Amino acid sequence: MKNFSDRVVSVTGAGSGIGRAVAIRLAGEGARLAIADIDGERARETASVCSSRGIECQHYELDVADRRAFQDYRSRVLADFGSVSMVINNAGVALGADILDMEWRDFEWLMAINFWGVVNGTKLFLPDLIASGDGHIVNVSSVFGLMAIPSQSAYNSSKFAVRGFTEAVRQEMRIRRLPVGVTCVHPGGVRTNIVRDARGVGALGDQEKIVAGFDRIALTTPERAAESILKGVRRNKPRVLIGPDALGFDFITRVVGPRYQDLNAPLARVGYAIGRRYGLVKHDS
């Protein structure tokens, strides 16, 4: 897919962050957009910006974890637009907690959105993408789908799962010679609301300070992330790494292999000590 003009694109999690930036960029390139978000007002605001670019755009309130709701969403998109050429499964949430402290319901909440939301969007729309004759799937993983980080076992689980699922789907499309490209996206730190909206962060430390710290170290804007994603789609890349930190994570895991876990543990211990000193972290993890 080299050109997005007049292509119908579904974007989940489009009310803010990367999803919103991708939608706005696609609007500037003439795509027809289905804007979905669990926050209906955020979806409406993004759709308003996109529509101002002179393109056809509809907004939908959608909980990606609810398969029946996702089925209804697909039906509504097809009724409104007649076809779908690309799906961008971007919706995601975060959870900060060690496995010993984590509530089952929080783990299940995160997996339902981050993993099953991607599966729902891929499997439900795949027949339509094949029918388009030139479809594309973009599933958003994370640098935490390349390397595991303490206090992020749930998030790591979901993003490694998205990576494995997406890489398998790409191979299946190629084996069957079906006209659908598949790209897995691994953003590093992107200045979005994901930490502010995360569960469990307050139990780890001062949430406002943690959010402020994340905003300082996040190296990439949503707009730059959107540019990288669409460039990857045009090149039908299997993997898109976003930001210098993503490149660093990828490099470390390739060079060091699984030993990165042994190297990271003492570094994390030092990080927690510094965090406690400055009131960012309440306890050892």
Short mmCIF file of N, CA, C and O in Angstrom, two decimals, residues 4-7 9 23-35 46-58 81:
data_model
loop_
_atom_site.label_atom_id
_atom_site.label_comp_id
_atom_site.label_asym_id
_atom_site.label_seq_id
_atom_site.Cartn_x
_atom_site.Cartn_y
_atom_site.Cartn_z
N PHE A 4 -2.51 6.33 0.38
CA PHE A 4 -3.63 6.21 1.32
C PHE A 4 -4.86 6.98 0.86
O PHE A 4 -5.90 6.91 1.51
N SER A 5 -4.77 7.68 -0.23
CA SER A 5 -5.89 8.49 -0.70
C SER A 5 -7.10 7.61 -1.02
O SER A 5 -6.99 6.60 -1.73
N ASP A 6 -8.24 7.96 -0.46
CA ASP A 6 -9.52 7.28 -0.66
C ASP A 6 -9.55 5.87 -0.06
O ASP A 6 -10.51 5.15 -0.27
N ARG A 7 -8.52 5.47 0.68
CA ARG A 7 -8.54 4.18 1.36
C ARG A 7 -9.32 4.32 2.67
O ARG A 7 -9.15 5.30 3.39
N VAL A 9 -9.73 3.43 6.41
CA VAL A 9 -8.82 2.98 7.46
C VAL A 9 -9.54 3.04 8.81
O VAL A 9 -10.13 4.06 9.17
N ALA A 23 -4.28 9.14 12.69
CA ALA A 23 -5.52 9.50 12.02
C ALA A 23 -5.41 10.86 11.34
O ALA A 23 -5.82 11.03 10.18
N ILE A 24 -4.86 11.83 12.04
CA ILE A 24 -4.74 13.18 11.47
C ILE A 24 -3.81 13.17 10.26
O ILE A 24 -4.07 13.82 9.24
N ARG A 25 -2.73 12.40 10.36
CA ARG A 25 -1.80 12.33 9.22
C ARG A 25 -2.47 11.64 8.02
O ARG A 25 -2.30 12.06 6.88
N LEU A 26 -3.22 10.59 8.28
CA LEU A 26 -3.93 9.92 7.20
C LEU A 26 -4.97 10.83 6.57
O LEU A 26 -5.18 10.81 5.35
N ALA A 27 -5.64 11.64 7.39
CA ALA A 27 -6.60 12.60 6.86
C ALA A 27 -5.92 13.56 5.89
O ALA A 27 -6.47 13.91 4.83
N GLY A 28 -4.71 13.99 6.25
CA GLY A 28 -3.96 14.89 5.37
C GLY A 28 -3.57 14.24 4.06
O GLY A 28 -3.27 14.94 3.08
N GLU A 29 -3.58 12.90 4.03
CA GLU A 29 -3.24 12.18 2.80
C GLU A 29 -4.47 11.65 2.08
O GLU A 29 -4.36 10.84 1.15
N GLY A 30 -5.66 12.08 2.52
CA GLY A 30 -6.87 11.78 1.78
C GLY A 30 -7.55 10.48 2.12
O GLY A 30 -8.44 10.03 1.38
N ALA A 31 -7.16 9.83 3.23
CA ALA A 31 -7.82 8.58 3.61
C ALA A 31 -9.23 8.87 4.13
O ALA A 31 -9.55 9.97 4.56
N ARG A 32 -10.07 7.85 4.08
CA ARG A 32 -11.41 7.90 4.67
C ARG A 32 -11.33 7.15 6.00
O ARG A 32 -10.86 6.02 6.03
N LEU A 33 -11.79 7.77 7.07
CA LEU A 33 -11.40 7.29 8.40
C LEU A 33 -12.56 6.86 9.28
O LEU A 33 -13.57 7.56 9.40
N ALA A 34 -12.36 5.70 9.92
CA ALA A 34 -13.23 5.24 11.00
C ALA A 34 -12.43 5.42 12.30
O ALA A 34 -11.46 4.71 12.53
N ILE A 35 -12.84 6.39 13.11
CA ILE A 35 -12.13 6.77 14.32
C ILE A 35 -12.81 6.12 15.51
O ILE A 35 -13.97 6.40 15.81
N THR A 46 -11.19 13.96 17.69
CA THR A 46 -10.24 13.57 16.64
C THR A 46 -10.92 13.60 15.28
O THR A 46 -10.35 14.08 14.29
N ALA A 47 -12.14 13.07 15.22
CA ALA A 47 -12.87 13.04 13.96
C ALA A 47 -13.13 14.46 13.44
O ALA A 47 -13.08 14.71 12.23
N SER A 48 -13.39 15.38 14.35
CA SER A 48 -13.63 16.77 13.94
C SER A 48 -12.39 17.36 13.29
O SER A 48 -12.48 18.04 12.25
N VAL A 49 -11.22 17.10 13.88
CA VAL A 49 -9.97 17.60 13.29
C VAL A 49 -9.75 16.97 11.92
O VAL A 49 -9.38 17.65 10.95
N CYS A 50 -9.97 15.67 11.82
CA CYS A 50 -9.77 14.97 10.55
C CYS A 50 -10.74 15.46 9.48
O CYS A 50 -10.35 15.68 8.32
N SER A 51 -11.99 15.65 9.86
CA SER A 51 -12.99 16.11 8.90
C SER A 51 -12.66 17.50 8.36
O SER A 51 -12.99 17.82 7.20
N SER A 52 -11.99 18.31 9.18
CA SER A 52 -11.62 19.65 8.74
C SER A 52 -10.62 19.62 7.59
O SER A 52 -10.42 20.62 6.91
N ARG A 53 -9.99 18.45 7.38
CA ARG A 53 -9.07 18.28 6.24
C ARG A 53 -9.83 17.98 4.95
O ARG A 53 -9.21 17.78 3.90
N GLY A 54 -11.15 17.90 5.04
CA GLY A 54 -11.95 17.70 3.84
C GLY A 54 -12.16 16.25 3.46
O GLY A 54 -12.54 15.96 2.32
N ILE A 55 -11.97 15.33 4.41
CA ILE A 55 -12.13 13.92 4.08
C ILE A 55 -13.35 13.35 4.80
O ILE A 55 -13.88 13.95 5.73
N GLU A 56 -13.80 12.17 4.35
CA GLU A 56 -14.92 11.49 4.98
C GLU A 56 -14.43 10.82 6.26
O GLU A 56 -13.44 10.10 6.25
N CYS A 57 -15.15 11.05 7.35
CA CYS A 57 -14.70 10.54 8.64
C CYS A 57 -15.91 10.30 9.54
O CYS A 57 -16.82 11.13 9.59
N GLN A 58 -15.90 9.17 10.23
CA GLN A 58 -16.93 8.84 11.20
C GLN A 58 -16.25 8.46 12.51
O GLN A 58 -15.15 7.89 12.50
N PHE A 81 -19.00 2.88 5.10
CA PHE A 81 -17.96 3.13 4.09
C PHE A 81 -17.98 2.13 2.93
O PHE A 81 -17.44 2.43 1.87
#
